[in-house]
Short mmCIF file of N, CA, C and O in Angstrom, two decimals:
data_model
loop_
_atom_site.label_atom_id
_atom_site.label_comp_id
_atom_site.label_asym_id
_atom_site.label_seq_id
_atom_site.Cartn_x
_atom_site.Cartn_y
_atom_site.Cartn_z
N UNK A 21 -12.09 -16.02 -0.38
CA UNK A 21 -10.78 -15.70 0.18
C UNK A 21 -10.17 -14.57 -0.63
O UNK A 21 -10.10 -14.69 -1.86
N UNK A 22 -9.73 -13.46 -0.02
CA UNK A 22 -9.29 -12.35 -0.82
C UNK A 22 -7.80 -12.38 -0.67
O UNK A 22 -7.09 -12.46 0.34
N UNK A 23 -7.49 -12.30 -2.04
CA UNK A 23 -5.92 -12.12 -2.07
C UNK A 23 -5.13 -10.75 -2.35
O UNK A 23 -5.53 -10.40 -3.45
N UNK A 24 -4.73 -10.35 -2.15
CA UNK A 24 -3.93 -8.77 -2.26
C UNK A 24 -2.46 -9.24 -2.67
O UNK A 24 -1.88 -9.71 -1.70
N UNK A 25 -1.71 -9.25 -3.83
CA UNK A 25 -0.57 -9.29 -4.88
C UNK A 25 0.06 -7.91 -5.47
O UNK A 25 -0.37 -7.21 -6.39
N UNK A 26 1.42 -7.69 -4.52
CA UNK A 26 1.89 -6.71 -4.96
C UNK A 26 2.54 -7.18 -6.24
O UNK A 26 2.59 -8.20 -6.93
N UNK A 27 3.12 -5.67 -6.20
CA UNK A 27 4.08 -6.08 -7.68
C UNK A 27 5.14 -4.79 -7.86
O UNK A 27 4.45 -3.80 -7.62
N UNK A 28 6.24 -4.43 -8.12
CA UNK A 28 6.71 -3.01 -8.75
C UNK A 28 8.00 -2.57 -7.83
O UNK A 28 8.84 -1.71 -8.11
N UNK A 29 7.90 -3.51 -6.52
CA UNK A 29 8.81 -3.37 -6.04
C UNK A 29 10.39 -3.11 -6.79
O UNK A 29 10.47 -2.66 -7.93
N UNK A 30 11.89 -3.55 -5.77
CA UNK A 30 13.64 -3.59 -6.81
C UNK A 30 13.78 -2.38 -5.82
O UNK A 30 13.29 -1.75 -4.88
N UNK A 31 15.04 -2.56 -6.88
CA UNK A 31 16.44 -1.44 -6.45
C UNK A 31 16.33 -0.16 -6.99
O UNK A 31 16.49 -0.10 -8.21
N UNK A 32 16.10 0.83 -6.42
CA UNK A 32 16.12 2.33 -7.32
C UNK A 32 17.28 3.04 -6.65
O UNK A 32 17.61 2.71 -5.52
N UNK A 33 17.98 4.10 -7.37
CA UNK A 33 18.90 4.68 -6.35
C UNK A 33 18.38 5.97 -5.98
O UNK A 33 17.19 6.23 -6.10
N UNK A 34 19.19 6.77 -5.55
CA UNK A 34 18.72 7.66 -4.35
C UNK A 34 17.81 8.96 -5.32
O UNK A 34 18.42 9.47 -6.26
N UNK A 35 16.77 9.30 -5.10
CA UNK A 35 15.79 10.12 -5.86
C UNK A 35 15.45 9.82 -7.13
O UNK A 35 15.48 10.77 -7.91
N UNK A 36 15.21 9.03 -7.46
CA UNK A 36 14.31 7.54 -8.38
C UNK A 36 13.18 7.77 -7.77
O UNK A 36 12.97 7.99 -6.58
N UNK A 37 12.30 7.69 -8.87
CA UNK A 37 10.92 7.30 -9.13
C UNK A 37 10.78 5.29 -9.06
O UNK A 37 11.42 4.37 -9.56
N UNK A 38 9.74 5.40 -8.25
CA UNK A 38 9.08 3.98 -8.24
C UNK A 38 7.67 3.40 -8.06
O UNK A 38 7.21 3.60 -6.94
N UNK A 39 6.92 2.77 -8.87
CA UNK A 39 5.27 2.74 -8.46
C UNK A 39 5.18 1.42 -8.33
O UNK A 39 5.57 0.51 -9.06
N UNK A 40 4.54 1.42 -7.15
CA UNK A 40 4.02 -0.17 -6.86
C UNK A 40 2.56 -0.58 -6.80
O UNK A 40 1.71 0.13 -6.27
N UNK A 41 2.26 -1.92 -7.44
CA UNK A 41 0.81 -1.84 -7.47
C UNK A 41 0.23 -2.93 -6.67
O UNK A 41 0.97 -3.77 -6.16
N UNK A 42 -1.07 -2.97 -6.53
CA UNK A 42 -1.67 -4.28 -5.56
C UNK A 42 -2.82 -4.24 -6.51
O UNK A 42 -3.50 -3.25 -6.77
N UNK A 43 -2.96 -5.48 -7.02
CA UNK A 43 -4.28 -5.90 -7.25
C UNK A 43 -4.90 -6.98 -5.89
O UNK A 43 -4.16 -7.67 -5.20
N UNK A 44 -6.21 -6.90 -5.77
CA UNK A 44 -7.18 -7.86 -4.85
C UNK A 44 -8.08 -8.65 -5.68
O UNK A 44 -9.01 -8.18 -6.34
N UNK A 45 -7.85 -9.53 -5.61
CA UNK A 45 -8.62 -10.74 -5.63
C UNK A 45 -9.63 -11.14 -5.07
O UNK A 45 -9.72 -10.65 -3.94
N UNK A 46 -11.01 -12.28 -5.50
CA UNK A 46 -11.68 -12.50 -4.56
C UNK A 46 -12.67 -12.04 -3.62
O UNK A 46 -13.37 -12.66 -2.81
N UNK A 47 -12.60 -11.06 -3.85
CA UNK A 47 -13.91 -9.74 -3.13
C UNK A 47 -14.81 -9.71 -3.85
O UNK A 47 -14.64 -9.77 -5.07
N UNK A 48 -15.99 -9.61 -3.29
CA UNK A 48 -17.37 -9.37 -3.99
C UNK A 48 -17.64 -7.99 -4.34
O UNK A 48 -18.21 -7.71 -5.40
N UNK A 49 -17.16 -6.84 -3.24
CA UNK A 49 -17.52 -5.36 -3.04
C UNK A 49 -16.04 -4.87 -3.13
O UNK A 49 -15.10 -5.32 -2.47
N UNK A 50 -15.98 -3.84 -4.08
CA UNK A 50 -15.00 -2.72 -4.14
C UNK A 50 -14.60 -2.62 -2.27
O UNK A 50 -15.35 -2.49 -1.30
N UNK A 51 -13.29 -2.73 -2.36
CA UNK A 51 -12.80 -3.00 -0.46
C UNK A 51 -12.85 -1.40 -0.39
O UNK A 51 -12.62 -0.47 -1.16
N UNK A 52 -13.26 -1.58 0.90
CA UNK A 52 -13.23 0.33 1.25
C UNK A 52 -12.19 0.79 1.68
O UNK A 52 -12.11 1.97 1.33
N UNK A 53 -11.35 0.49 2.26
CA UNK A 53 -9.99 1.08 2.45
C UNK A 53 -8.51 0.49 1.79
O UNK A 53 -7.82 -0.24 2.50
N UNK A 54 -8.29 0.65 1.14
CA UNK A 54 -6.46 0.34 0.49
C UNK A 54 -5.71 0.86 0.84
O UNK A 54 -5.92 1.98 1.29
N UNK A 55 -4.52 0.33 0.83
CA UNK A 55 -3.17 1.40 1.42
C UNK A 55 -2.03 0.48 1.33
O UNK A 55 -2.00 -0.64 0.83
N UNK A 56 -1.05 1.19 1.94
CA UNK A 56 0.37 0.47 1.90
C UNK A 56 1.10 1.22 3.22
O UNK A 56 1.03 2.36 3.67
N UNK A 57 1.96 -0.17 3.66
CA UNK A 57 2.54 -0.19 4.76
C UNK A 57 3.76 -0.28 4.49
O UNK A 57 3.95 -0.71 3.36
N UNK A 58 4.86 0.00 5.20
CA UNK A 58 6.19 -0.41 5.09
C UNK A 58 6.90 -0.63 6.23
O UNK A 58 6.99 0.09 7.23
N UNK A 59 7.51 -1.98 5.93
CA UNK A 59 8.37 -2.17 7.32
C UNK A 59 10.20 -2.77 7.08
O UNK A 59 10.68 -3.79 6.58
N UNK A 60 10.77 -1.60 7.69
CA UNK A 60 12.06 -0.96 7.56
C UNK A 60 12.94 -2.01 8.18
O UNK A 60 12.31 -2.85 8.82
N UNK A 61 14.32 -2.17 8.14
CA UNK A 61 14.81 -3.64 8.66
C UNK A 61 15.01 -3.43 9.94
O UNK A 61 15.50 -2.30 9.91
N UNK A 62 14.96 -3.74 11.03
CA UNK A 62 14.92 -3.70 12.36
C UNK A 62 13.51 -2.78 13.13
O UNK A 62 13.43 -2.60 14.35
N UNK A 63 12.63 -2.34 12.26
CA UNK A 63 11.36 -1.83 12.56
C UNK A 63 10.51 -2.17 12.64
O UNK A 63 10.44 -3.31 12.19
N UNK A 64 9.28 -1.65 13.15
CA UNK A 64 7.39 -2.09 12.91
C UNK A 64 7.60 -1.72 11.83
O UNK A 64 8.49 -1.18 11.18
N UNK A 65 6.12 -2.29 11.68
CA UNK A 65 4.94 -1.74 9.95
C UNK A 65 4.59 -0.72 10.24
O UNK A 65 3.79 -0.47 11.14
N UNK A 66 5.19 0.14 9.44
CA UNK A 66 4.11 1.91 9.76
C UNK A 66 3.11 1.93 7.88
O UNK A 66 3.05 1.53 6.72
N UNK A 67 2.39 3.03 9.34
CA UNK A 67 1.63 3.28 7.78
C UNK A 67 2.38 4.23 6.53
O UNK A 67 3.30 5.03 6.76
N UNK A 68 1.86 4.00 5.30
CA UNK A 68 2.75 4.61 4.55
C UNK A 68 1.85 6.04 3.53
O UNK A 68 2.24 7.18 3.27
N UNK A 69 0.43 5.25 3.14
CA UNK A 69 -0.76 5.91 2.96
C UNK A 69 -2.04 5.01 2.90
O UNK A 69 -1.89 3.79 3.00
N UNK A 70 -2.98 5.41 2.78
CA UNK A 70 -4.22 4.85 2.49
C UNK A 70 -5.16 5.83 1.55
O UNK A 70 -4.97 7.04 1.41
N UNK A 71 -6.08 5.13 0.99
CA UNK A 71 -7.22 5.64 -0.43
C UNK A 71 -8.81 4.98 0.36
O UNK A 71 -8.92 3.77 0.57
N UNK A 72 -9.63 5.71 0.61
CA UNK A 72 -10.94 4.88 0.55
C UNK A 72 -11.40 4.96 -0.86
O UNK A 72 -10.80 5.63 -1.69
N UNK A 73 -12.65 4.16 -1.18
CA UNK A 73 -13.06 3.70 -2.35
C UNK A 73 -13.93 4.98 -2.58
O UNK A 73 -14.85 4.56 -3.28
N UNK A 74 -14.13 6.32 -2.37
CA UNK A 74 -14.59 7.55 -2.36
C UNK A 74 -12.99 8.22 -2.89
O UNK A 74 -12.97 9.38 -3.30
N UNK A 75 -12.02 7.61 -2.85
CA UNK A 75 -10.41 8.78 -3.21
C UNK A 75 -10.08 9.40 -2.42
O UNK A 75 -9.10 10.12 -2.66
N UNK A 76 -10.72 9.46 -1.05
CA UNK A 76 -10.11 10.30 0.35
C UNK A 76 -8.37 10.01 0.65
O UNK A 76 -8.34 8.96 1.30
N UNK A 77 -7.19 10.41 0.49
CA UNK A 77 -6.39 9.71 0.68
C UNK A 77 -5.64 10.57 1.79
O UNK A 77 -5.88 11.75 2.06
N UNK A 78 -4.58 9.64 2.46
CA UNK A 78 -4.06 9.75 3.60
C UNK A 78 -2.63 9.54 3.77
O UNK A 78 -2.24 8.38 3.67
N UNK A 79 -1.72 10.55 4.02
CA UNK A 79 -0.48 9.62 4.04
C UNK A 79 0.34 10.31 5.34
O UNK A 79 0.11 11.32 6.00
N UNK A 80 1.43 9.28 5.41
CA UNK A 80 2.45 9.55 6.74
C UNK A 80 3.29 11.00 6.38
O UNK A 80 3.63 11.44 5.29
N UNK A 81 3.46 11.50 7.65
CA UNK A 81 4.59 12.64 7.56
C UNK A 81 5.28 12.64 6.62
O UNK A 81 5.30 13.60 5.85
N UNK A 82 6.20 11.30 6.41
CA UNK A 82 7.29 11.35 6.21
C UNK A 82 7.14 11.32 4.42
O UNK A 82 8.20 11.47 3.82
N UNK A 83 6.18 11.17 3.79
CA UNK A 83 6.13 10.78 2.62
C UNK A 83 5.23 11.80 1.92
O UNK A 83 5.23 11.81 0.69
N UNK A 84 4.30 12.83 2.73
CA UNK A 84 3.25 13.61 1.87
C UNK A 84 4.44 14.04 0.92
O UNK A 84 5.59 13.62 1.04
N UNK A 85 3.99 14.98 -0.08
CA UNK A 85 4.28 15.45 -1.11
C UNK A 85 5.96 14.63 -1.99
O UNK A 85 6.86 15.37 -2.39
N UNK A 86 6.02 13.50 -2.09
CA UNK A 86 6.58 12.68 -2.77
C UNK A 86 6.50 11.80 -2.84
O UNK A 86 7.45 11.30 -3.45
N UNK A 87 5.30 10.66 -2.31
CA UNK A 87 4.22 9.65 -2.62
C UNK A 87 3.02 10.06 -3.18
O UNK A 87 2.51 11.15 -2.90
N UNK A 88 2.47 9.13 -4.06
CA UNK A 88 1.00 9.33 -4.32
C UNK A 88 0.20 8.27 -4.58
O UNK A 88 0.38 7.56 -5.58
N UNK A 89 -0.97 8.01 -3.52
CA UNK A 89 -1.84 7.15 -4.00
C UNK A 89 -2.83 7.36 -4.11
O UNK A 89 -3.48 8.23 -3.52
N UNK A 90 -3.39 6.10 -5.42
CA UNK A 90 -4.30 5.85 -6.40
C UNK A 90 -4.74 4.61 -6.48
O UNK A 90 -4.02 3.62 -6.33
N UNK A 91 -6.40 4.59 -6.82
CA UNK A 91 -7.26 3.39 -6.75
C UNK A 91 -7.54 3.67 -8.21
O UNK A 91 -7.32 4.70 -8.85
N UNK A 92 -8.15 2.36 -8.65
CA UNK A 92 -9.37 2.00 -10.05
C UNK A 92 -9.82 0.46 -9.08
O UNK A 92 -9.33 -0.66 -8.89
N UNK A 93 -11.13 1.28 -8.64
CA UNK A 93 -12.02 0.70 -7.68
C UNK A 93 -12.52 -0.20 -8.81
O UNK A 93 -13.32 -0.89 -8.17
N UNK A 94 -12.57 -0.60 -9.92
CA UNK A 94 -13.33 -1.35 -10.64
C UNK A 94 -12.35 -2.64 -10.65
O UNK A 94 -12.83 -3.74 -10.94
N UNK A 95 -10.85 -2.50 -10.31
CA UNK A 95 -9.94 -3.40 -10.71
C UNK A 95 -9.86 -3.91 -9.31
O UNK A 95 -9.78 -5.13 -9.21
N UNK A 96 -9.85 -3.16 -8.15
CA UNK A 96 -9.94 -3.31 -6.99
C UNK A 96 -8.08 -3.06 -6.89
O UNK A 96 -7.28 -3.62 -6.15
N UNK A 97 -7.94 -2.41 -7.52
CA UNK A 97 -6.69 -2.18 -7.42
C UNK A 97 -5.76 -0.85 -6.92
O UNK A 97 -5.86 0.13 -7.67
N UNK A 98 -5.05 -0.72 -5.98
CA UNK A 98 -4.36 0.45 -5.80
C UNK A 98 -2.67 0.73 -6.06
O UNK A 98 -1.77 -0.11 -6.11
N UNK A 99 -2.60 1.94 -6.16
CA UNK A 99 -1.16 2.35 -6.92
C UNK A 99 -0.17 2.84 -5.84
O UNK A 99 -0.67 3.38 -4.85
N UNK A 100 1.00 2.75 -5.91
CA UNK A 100 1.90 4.04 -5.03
C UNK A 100 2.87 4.76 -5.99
O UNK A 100 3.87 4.25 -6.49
N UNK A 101 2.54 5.72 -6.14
CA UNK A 101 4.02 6.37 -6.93
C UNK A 101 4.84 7.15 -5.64
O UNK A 101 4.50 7.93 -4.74
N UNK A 102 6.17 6.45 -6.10
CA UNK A 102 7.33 6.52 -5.24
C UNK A 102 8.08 7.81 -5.69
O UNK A 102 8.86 7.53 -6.60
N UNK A 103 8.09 8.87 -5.42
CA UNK A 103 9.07 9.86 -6.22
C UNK A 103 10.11 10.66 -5.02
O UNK A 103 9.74 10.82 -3.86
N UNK A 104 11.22 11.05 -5.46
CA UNK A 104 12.09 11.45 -4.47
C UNK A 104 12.76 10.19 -3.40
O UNK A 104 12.97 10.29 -2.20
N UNK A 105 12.94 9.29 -4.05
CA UNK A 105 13.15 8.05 -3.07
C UNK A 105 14.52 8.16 -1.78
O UNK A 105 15.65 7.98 -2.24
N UNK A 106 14.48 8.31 -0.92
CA UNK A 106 15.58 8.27 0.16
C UNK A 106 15.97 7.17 0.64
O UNK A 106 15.31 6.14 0.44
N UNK A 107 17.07 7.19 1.33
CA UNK A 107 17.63 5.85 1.73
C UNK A 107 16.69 4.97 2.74
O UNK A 107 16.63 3.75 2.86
N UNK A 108 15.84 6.24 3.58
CA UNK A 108 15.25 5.58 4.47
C UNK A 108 13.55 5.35 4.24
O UNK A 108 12.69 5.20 5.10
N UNK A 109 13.38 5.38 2.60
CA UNK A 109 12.36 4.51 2.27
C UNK A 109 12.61 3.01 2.23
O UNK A 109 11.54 2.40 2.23
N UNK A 110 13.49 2.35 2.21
CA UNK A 110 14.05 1.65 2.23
C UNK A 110 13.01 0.27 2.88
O UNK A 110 12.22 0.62 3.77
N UNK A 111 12.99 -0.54 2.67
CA UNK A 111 11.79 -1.69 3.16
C UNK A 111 10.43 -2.50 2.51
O UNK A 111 9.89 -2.23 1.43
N UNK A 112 10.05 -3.55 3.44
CA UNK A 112 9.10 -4.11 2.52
C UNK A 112 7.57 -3.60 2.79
O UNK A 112 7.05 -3.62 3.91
N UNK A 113 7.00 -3.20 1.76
CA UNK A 113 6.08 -2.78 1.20
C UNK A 113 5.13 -3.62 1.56
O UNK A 113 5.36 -4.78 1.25
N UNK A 114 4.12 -3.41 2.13
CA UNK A 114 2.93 -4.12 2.32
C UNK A 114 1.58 -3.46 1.68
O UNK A 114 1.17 -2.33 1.94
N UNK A 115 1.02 -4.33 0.86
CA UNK A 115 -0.57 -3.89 0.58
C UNK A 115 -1.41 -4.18 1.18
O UNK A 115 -1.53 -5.40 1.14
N UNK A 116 -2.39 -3.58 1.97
CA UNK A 116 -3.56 -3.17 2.85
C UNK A 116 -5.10 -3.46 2.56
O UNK A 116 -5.55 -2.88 1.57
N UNK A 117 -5.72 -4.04 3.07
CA UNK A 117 -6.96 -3.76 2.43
C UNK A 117 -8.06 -4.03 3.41
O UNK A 117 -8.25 -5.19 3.77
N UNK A 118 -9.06 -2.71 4.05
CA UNK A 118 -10.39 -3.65 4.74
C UNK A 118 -11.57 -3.27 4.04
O UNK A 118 -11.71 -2.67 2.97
N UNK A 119 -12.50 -3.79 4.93
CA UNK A 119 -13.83 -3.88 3.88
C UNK A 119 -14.64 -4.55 5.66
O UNK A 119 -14.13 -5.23 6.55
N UNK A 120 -16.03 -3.93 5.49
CA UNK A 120 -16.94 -4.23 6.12
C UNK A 120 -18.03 -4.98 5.28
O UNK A 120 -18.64 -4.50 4.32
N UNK A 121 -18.17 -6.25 5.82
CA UNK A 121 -19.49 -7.20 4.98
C UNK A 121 -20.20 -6.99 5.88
O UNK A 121 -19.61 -7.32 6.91
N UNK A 122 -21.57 -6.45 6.19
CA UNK A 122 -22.39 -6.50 7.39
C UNK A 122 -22.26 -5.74 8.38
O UNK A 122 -22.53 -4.54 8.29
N UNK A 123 -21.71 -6.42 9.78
CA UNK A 123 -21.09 -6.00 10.73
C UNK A 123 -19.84 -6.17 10.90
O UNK A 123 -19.13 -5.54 11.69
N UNK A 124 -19.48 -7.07 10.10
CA UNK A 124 -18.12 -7.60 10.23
C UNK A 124 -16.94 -6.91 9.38
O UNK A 124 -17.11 -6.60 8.20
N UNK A 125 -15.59 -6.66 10.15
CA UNK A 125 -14.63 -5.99 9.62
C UNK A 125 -13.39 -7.21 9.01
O UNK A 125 -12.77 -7.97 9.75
N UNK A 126 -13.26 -7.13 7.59
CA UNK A 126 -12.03 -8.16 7.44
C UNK A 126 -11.02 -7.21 7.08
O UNK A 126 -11.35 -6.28 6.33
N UNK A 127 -9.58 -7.31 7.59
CA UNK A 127 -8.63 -6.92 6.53
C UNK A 127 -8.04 -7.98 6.21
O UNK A 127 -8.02 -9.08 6.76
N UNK A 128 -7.32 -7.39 4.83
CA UNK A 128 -5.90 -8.25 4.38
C UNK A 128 -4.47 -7.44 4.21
O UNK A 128 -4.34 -6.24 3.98
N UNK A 129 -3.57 -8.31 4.35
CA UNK A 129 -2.61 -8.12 3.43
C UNK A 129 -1.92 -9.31 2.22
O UNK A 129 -2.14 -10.50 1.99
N UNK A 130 -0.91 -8.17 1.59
CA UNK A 130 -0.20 -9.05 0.73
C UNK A 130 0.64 -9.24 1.64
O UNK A 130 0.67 -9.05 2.86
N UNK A 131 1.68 -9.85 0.46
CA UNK A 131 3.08 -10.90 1.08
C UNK A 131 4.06 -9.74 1.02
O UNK A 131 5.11 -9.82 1.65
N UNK A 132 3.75 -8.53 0.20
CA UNK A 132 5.24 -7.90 0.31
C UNK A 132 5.79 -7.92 -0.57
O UNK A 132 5.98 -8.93 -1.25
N UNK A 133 6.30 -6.54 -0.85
CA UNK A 133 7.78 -6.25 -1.80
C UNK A 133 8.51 -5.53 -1.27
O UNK A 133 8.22 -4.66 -0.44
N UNK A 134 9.87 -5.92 -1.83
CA UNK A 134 10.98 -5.20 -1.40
C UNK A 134 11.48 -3.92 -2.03
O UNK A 134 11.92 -4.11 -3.17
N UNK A 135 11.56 -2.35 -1.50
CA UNK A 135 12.13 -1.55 -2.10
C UNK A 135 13.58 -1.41 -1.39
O UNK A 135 13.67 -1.59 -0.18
N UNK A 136 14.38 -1.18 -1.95
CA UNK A 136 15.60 -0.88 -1.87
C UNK A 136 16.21 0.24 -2.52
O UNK A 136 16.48 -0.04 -3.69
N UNK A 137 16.74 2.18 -1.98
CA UNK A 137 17.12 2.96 -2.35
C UNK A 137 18.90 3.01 -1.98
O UNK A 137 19.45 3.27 -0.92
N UNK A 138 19.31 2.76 -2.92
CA UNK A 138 20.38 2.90 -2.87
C UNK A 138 21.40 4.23 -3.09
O UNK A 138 21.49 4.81 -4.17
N UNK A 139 22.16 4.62 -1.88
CA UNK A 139 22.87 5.75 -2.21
C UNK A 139 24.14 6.09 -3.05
O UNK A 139 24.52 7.26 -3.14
#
């Protein structure tokens, strides 16, 4: 059973730095895709970025060049640095994770943290 445990979430105010981390649990194989989601209060989960276990990384419009994510595939762990924070980063943070065993595709998530940018 794989577990994904954020952590790093709180309150930052408006253009604050913030890094949040996910360790995974429970996996046999370095998971091939990580990432983080966020979902805003009255919104879906959008994507926020993703890392494959190669460092290919990926992120939303709204966040290139003042997010950054980072893996240490040995920890199975991935990073977000939060920089330039706006009001409408605002939401809970989800950690991401799939992995193909075979044929089969599992993802997970965590439970979530809360960021909060305050103006």
């Amino acid at each position: 059973q794989v577990q994904l445990v954020e952590s790093g979430g709180g309150l930052v105010q408006l253009g604050g730095p913030l890094r949040l981390s996910c360790a995974a649990s429970g996996s046999r194989f370095t998971i091939t895709i990580m990432g983080w989601y966020c979902q805003a209060p009255g919104k879906q989960r959008e994507l926020v970025a993703t890392i494959t276990s190669g460092g290919s990384a990926n992120y939303a419009d709204s966040v290139t060049g003042r997010f950054t994510i980072t893996r240490n595939n040995a920890k199975n762990t991935v990073y977000l640095q939060l920089n330039s924070l706006k009001p409408e980063d605002t939401g809970v943070y989800y950690c991401y994770g799939k992995e193909w065993i075979g044929l089969r595709e599992y993802a997970y998530w965590g439970q979530g943290t809360q960021v909060t940018v305050s103006s």
